[in-house]
């Protein structure tokens, strides 16, 4: 849970820092979207080799290495002289952060008997980081330069990495493995890797892979530029509120951005979504839950701009509904992956699916950045709704297949 909170603290502090990088480095949303997509892409691509490492070395070592690498990457970010330096630091972050989800989710799948409840609490911890990361970043930016903020953010991960090395646990407490399964070693050659991949990719798992890819596009696409979008919607709804809170000439007035706090509130609401999604996995088949939530995300995508255009209360309502539904997906997704994979190769299964969620999904940042550069916010949410409805159709195929 601590590792999950830290991963998402860093992940979701990046969109807040992007609002500053746009001005400091005089770049466009398209260029910055591509730079961020590089780091987020490695976050996903690295999940596959990360999953292989988890099956070989176990979760504890991998989670501690992940935390140490993320802390060092944000130290490097504080030294970035230009947009290229930002790209290098974010790439380091993405590569090291990528091993977390295969490690953490393998541990829960194989080590926690009440899997749905475990995914729920694990997800809630992630949302503490998801909401706390941007909120902490926004608050720190009121008092410090963004480079100092990057250094401050690096410290907790480095401490957590050291603490993590002292922890031991039984990683297979919730599964009964045969002697053959316990002795089974992860692939150590290209041929063995291909053979294990073929064994894993049943029709059911392939459908799950496609579903989580579309969910990843929606997730990354909507969250990356949401602070900027919310700022535009807030200005249209209530105007510029800064002069009414601070002295217009004070540094706080210059740095204060109400949209960043609305963004953090949206992410905080996701804690409730994580709990609901986790509990649903104990009540219904998780793949049926995916149909419900992806349909909801489709409707939210189509209604977001019209609802936000009705005024402040409409914007708040649709934003919080989005936050709740977006994160209710995650425990359902994780339980579905576990349902369609094998315990002895669970690291590989989560490696593949998080390659899809965060690797393929990273294209969502580039797509949304491009649409915003050449199109409109309305078009962005129509594209996102298309991703959700595509995922829902594949989820229906998963449930109804013979």
XYZ file of C-alpha atoms in Angstrom:
402
model
C 0.000 0.000 0.000
C 2.861 2.387 0.784
C 4.552 1.567 -2.514
C 1.312 2.086 -4.430
C 0.717 5.459 -2.808
C 4.247 6.608 -3.675
C 4.087 5.494 -7.331
C 0.943 7.510 -7.941
C 2.171 10.484 -5.931
C 4.881 10.940 -8.542
C 2.730 9.961 -11.485
C 0.067 12.578 -10.796
C 2.420 15.351 -9.678
C 3.638 15.498 -13.288
C 0.458 17.093 -14.751
C 0.686 19.847 -12.092
C 4.329 20.522 -12.973
C 3.409 20.541 -16.670
C 1.498 23.785 -16.242
C 4.802 25.396 -15.205
C 6.954 23.676 -17.836
C 4.659 24.982 -20.591
C 5.653 28.525 -19.627
C 9.234 28.045 -18.441
C 10.404 26.125 -21.491
C 8.183 27.989 -24.012
C 6.838 24.807 -25.576
C 3.466 23.654 -26.940
C 1.009 21.172 -25.509
C 1.769 18.840 -28.410
C 5.527 18.783 -27.676
C 5.057 18.534 -23.907
C 2.425 15.841 -24.367
C 4.929 13.810 -26.393
C 7.639 14.304 -23.731
C 5.332 13.170 -20.955
C 4.087 10.287 -23.109
C 7.709 9.084 -23.292
C 7.956 8.769 -19.503
C 4.466 7.360 -19.137
C 5.169 4.982 -22.029
C 8.206 3.528 -20.273
C 6.038 3.252 -17.155
C 3.980 0.782 -19.162
C 6.608 -0.823 -21.396
C 8.832 -1.630 -18.423
C 6.000 -3.551 -16.771
C 6.660 -6.585 -18.981
C 10.332 -7.115 -18.073
C 9.351 -6.039 -14.562
C 6.848 -8.880 -14.410
C 9.538 -11.377 -15.395
C 11.811 -10.014 -12.667
C 9.012 -10.333 -10.098
C 8.505 -14.013 -10.945
C 12.248 -14.553 -10.540
C 13.247 -12.352 -7.548
C 9.992 -11.663 -5.665
C 8.047 -8.542 -4.825
C 9.995 -7.054 -1.916
C 13.260 -6.420 -3.761
C 11.471 -5.063 -6.823
C 9.258 -2.651 -4.874
C 12.237 -1.283 -2.936
C 14.246 -0.824 -6.150
C 11.266 0.933 -7.713
C 11.025 3.400 -4.827
C 14.746 4.167 -4.894
C 14.718 4.719 -8.650
C 11.728 7.067 -8.529
C 13.342 9.183 -5.814
C 16.571 9.485 -7.814
C 14.656 10.380 -10.988
C 12.954 13.332 -9.278
C 16.344 14.497 -8.020
C 17.465 14.409 -11.662
C 14.314 16.292 -12.679
C 15.255 19.161 -10.374
C 18.440 19.624 -12.436
C 16.774 19.587 -15.877
C 18.060 22.599 -17.885
C 15.508 22.332 -20.690
C 12.687 20.216 -22.094
C 15.205 17.538 -23.135
C 16.366 17.257 -19.524
C 12.748 16.879 -18.427
C 12.331 14.086 -20.987
C 15.402 12.249 -19.645
C 14.290 12.520 -16.002
C 10.724 11.422 -16.782
C 12.097 8.488 -18.786
C 14.121 7.403 -15.742
C 11.025 7.733 -13.590
C 8.909 5.690 -16.011
C 11.459 2.893 -16.293
C 11.890 2.483 -12.536
C 8.219 2.976 -11.650
C 7.169 0.359 -14.191
C 8.067 -2.608 -11.985
C 5.685 -1.606 -9.182
C 2.336 -2.855 -10.473
C 3.507 -6.347 -11.472
C 5.229 -6.652 -8.081
C 2.455 -5.243 -5.905
C -0.453 -6.895 -7.703
C 1.284 -10.269 -7.846
C 1.753 -10.038 -4.093
C -1.954 -9.334 -3.504
C -3.144 -11.952 -6.017
C -1.007 -14.717 -4.498
C -0.631 -13.523 -0.913
C -4.054 -12.157 0.148
C -6.980 -14.542 0.611
C -9.696 -11.856 0.492
C -8.542 -10.672 -2.908
C -11.362 -8.200 -3.598
C -10.899 -6.472 -0.261
C -7.133 -6.494 -0.754
C -7.430 -4.834 -4.156
C -9.831 -2.297 -2.637
C -7.479 -1.214 0.152
C -4.485 -1.309 -2.174
C -6.365 0.880 -4.639
C -7.443 3.289 -1.923
C -3.812 3.699 -0.880
C -2.971 4.423 -4.502
C -5.605 7.130 -4.601
C -4.151 8.712 -1.472
C -1.051 9.185 -3.618
C -3.068 10.069 -6.699
C -4.894 12.846 -4.840
C -2.120 13.717 -2.406
C 0.585 13.975 -5.085
C -0.967 16.848 -7.040
C -2.337 18.478 -3.878
C 1.054 18.372 -2.151
C 2.746 19.583 -5.320
C 0.301 22.463 -5.724
C 0.724 23.532 -2.083
C 4.524 23.317 -2.244
C 4.543 25.406 -5.434
C 2.951 28.250 -3.476
C 6.153 28.571 -1.450
C 8.960 27.025 -3.518
C 10.368 26.945 -7.038
C 9.406 23.798 -8.942
C 12.986 22.508 -8.797
C 12.969 22.647 -4.991
C 9.576 20.947 -5.013
C 11.032 18.083 -7.078
C 13.765 17.578 -4.471
C 11.243 17.582 -1.620
C 9.097 15.019 -3.437
C 12.116 12.737 -3.889
C 12.746 12.287 -0.161
C 9.756 10.057 0.838
C 10.496 7.426 -1.825
C 14.137 7.147 -0.779
C 13.100 6.655 2.852
C 10.421 4.109 1.891
C 12.967 2.145 -0.165
C 15.208 1.737 2.869
C 12.304 0.717 5.107
C 11.030 -1.734 2.491
C 14.250 -3.717 2.554
C 13.597 -4.681 6.194
C 10.151 -6.208 5.552
C 9.506 -9.939 5.020
C 6.278 -11.790 4.178
C 4.863 -14.958 2.620
C 4.173 -14.049 -1.037
C 2.091 -17.188 -1.740
C -0.067 -17.368 1.381
C -3.337 -17.300 -0.597
C -2.598 -19.911 -3.286
C -1.934 -23.618 -3.221
C 0.797 -24.465 -5.683
C 1.750 -27.986 -6.683
C 5.368 -29.062 -6.356
C 5.756 -28.630 -10.104
C 4.359 -25.114 -9.995
C 6.595 -24.136 -7.074
C 9.638 -25.448 -8.916
C 8.652 -23.767 -12.166
C 11.171 -21.059 -13.071
C 10.447 -17.882 -15.025
C 11.534 -17.856 -18.684
C 15.311 -17.486 -19.011
C 15.603 -17.532 -22.802
C 13.675 -16.037 -25.742
C 12.261 -19.456 -26.577
C 10.985 -20.029 -23.044
C 9.540 -16.518 -22.959
C 7.616 -17.122 -26.192
C 6.369 -20.470 -24.892
C 5.192 -18.934 -21.611
C 3.517 -16.088 -23.489
C 1.601 -18.547 -25.673
C 0.529 -20.429 -22.565
C -0.693 -17.186 -20.968
C -2.513 -15.697 -23.972
C -5.718 -17.664 -24.032
C -8.660 -16.058 -25.838
C -9.935 -14.788 -22.483
C -6.624 -13.188 -21.516
C -6.277 -11.635 -24.991
C -9.682 -9.990 -24.594
C -8.660 -8.711 -21.150
C -5.473 -7.276 -22.705
C -7.502 -5.332 -25.286
C -9.987 -4.087 -22.667
C -7.290 -2.723 -20.371
C -5.572 -1.062 -23.357
C -8.668 1.016 -24.082
C -9.065 1.754 -20.380
C -5.438 2.916 -20.272
C -5.984 5.298 -23.190
C -8.960 6.836 -21.382
C -7.176 7.017 -18.013
C -3.977 8.615 -19.261
C -5.719 10.800 -21.802
C -8.185 12.328 -19.367
C -5.831 12.846 -16.420
C -2.766 14.293 -18.166
C -4.248 17.590 -19.350
C -7.203 17.761 -16.956
C -5.685 20.546 -14.778
C -5.522 22.831 -17.829
C -9.007 21.832 -18.977
C -10.482 22.407 -15.522
C -8.813 25.822 -15.438
C -10.593 26.811 -18.650
C -13.936 25.504 -17.397
C -13.534 27.277 -14.037
C -12.687 30.581 -15.702
C -15.778 30.277 -17.883
C -17.940 29.429 -14.843
C -16.748 31.925 -12.211
C -14.005 34.048 -13.761
C -10.572 34.694 -12.255
C -10.879 34.247 -8.476
C -7.261 34.982 -7.582
C -7.644 38.708 -6.826
C -10.456 37.949 -4.416
C -8.304 35.615 -2.323
C -4.819 37.139 -2.381
C -3.273 40.522 -2.947
C -3.032 40.634 -6.768
C 0.631 41.656 -6.525
C 1.658 38.912 -4.062
C 3.628 35.791 -5.088
C 0.762 33.624 -3.797
C -1.644 35.253 -6.247
C 0.738 34.499 -9.101
C 1.139 30.815 -8.158
C -2.387 30.028 -6.934
C -4.444 27.942 -9.366
C -7.887 26.866 -8.181
C -8.072 24.245 -10.935
C -5.221 22.326 -9.322
C -7.238 21.951 -6.123
C -10.343 20.859 -8.011
C -8.145 18.294 -9.779
C -6.876 17.013 -6.425
C -10.453 16.810 -5.123
C -11.505 14.776 -8.166
C -8.684 12.343 -7.481
C -9.543 12.174 -3.788
C -13.103 11.125 -4.651
C -11.473 8.192 -6.436
C -10.739 6.622 -3.028
C -14.443 5.864 -2.726
C -14.453 4.533 -6.280
C -11.566 2.196 -5.482
C -13.425 0.796 -2.481
C -16.641 0.287 -4.451
C -14.786 -1.418 -7.288
C -12.991 -3.710 -4.870
C -16.166 -4.700 -3.078
C -17.938 -5.318 -6.405
C -15.342 -7.963 -7.241
C -16.589 -9.965 -4.242
C -20.244 -9.568 -5.272
C -20.272 -10.045 -9.058
C -17.990 -11.430 -11.735
C -15.374 -8.693 -12.248
C -15.704 -8.756 -16.052
C -19.396 -7.866 -15.681
C -18.365 -5.005 -13.441
C -16.074 -3.800 -16.239
C -19.053 -3.537 -18.593
C -20.912 -1.387 -16.064
C -18.000 0.956 -15.400
C -16.887 1.324 -19.032
C -20.448 2.157 -20.025
C -20.505 4.756 -17.257
C -17.231 6.272 -18.491
C -18.661 6.482 -22.015
C -21.673 8.431 -20.770
C -19.461 10.673 -18.607
C -17.229 11.442 -21.598
C -20.196 12.518 -23.685
C -21.750 14.615 -20.897
C -18.619 16.230 -19.400
C -18.407 19.373 -21.538
C -22.187 20.051 -21.607
C -22.398 19.575 -17.818
C -19.314 21.740 -17.190
C -20.859 24.447 -19.359
C -23.876 24.763 -17.049
C -21.824 26.497 -14.343
C -19.804 25.781 -11.234
C -22.090 23.139 -9.723
C -22.345 21.260 -12.996
C -18.561 21.289 -13.324
C -18.079 20.061 -9.756
C -20.697 17.340 -10.128
C -19.426 15.874 -13.398
C -15.790 16.122 -12.220
C -16.438 14.144 -9.054
C -18.533 11.562 -10.919
C -15.631 11.145 -13.343
C -13.165 10.669 -10.481
C -15.391 8.068 -8.813
C -16.015 6.009 -11.969
C -12.479 6.250 -13.338
C -10.937 4.676 -10.247
C -13.714 2.168 -9.580
C -12.390 0.499 -12.741
C -9.030 -0.418 -11.248
C -9.889 -3.164 -8.717
C -12.274 -4.705 -11.258
C -9.516 -4.683 -13.875
C -6.983 -6.248 -11.497
C -9.384 -8.970 -10.362
C -10.219 -9.787 -13.989
C -6.516 -10.099 -14.841
C -6.034 -12.458 -11.892
C -9.085 -14.470 -12.965
C -7.690 -15.074 -16.455
C -4.053 -15.807 -15.513
C -2.044 -18.487 -13.707
C -0.651 -18.051 -10.157
C 2.862 -19.248 -11.022
C 3.212 -16.669 -13.833
C 1.188 -13.852 -12.352
C 4.081 -11.408 -12.556
C 4.219 -11.958 -16.320
C 0.443 -11.583 -16.644
C 0.422 -8.262 -14.803
C 3.515 -7.265 -16.761
C 1.665 -7.697 -20.047
C -1.517 -6.011 -18.896
C 0.261 -3.025 -17.351
C 2.272 -2.760 -20.538
C -1.142 -2.266 -22.128
C -2.566 0.067 -19.469
C 0.420 2.376 -19.093
C 2.370 1.642 -22.293
C -0.329 1.665 -24.939
C -2.315 3.924 -22.630
C 0.490 6.505 -22.690
C -0.544 7.303 -26.247
C -3.596 8.892 -24.661
C -1.434 11.811 -23.465
C -0.056 12.410 -26.945
C -3.501 12.067 -28.542
C -5.145 14.495 -26.117
C -2.258 16.971 -26.435
C -2.608 16.909 -30.204
C -6.400 17.229 -30.130
C -6.123 20.207 -27.763
C -3.546 21.851 -30.023
C -5.601 21.503 -33.192
C -9.127 20.838 -31.897
C -11.293 21.500 -28.862
C -12.127 20.200 -25.392
C -15.423 18.812 -26.722
C -13.544 16.727 -29.274
C -11.187 15.451 -26.533
C -14.048 13.995 -24.511
C -15.699 12.500 -27.603
C -12.429 10.689 -28.383
C -12.224 9.477 -24.770
C -15.817 8.241 -24.895
C -14.880 6.281 -28.018
C -12.117 4.535 -26.068
C -14.515 3.607 -23.268
C -17.247 2.269 -25.531
C -14.672 0.179 -27.430
C -13.501 -1.339 -24.162
C -17.102 -2.037 -23.142
C -17.772 -3.919 -26.384
C -14.760 -6.180 -25.799
C -15.873 -6.710 -22.189
C -19.263 -7.848 -23.478
C -17.452 -10.267 -25.806
C -15.475 -11.594 -22.815
C -18.644 -12.270 -20.831
C -20.654 -13.762 -23.671
C -17.943 -15.859 -25.380
C -18.540 -19.604 -25.412
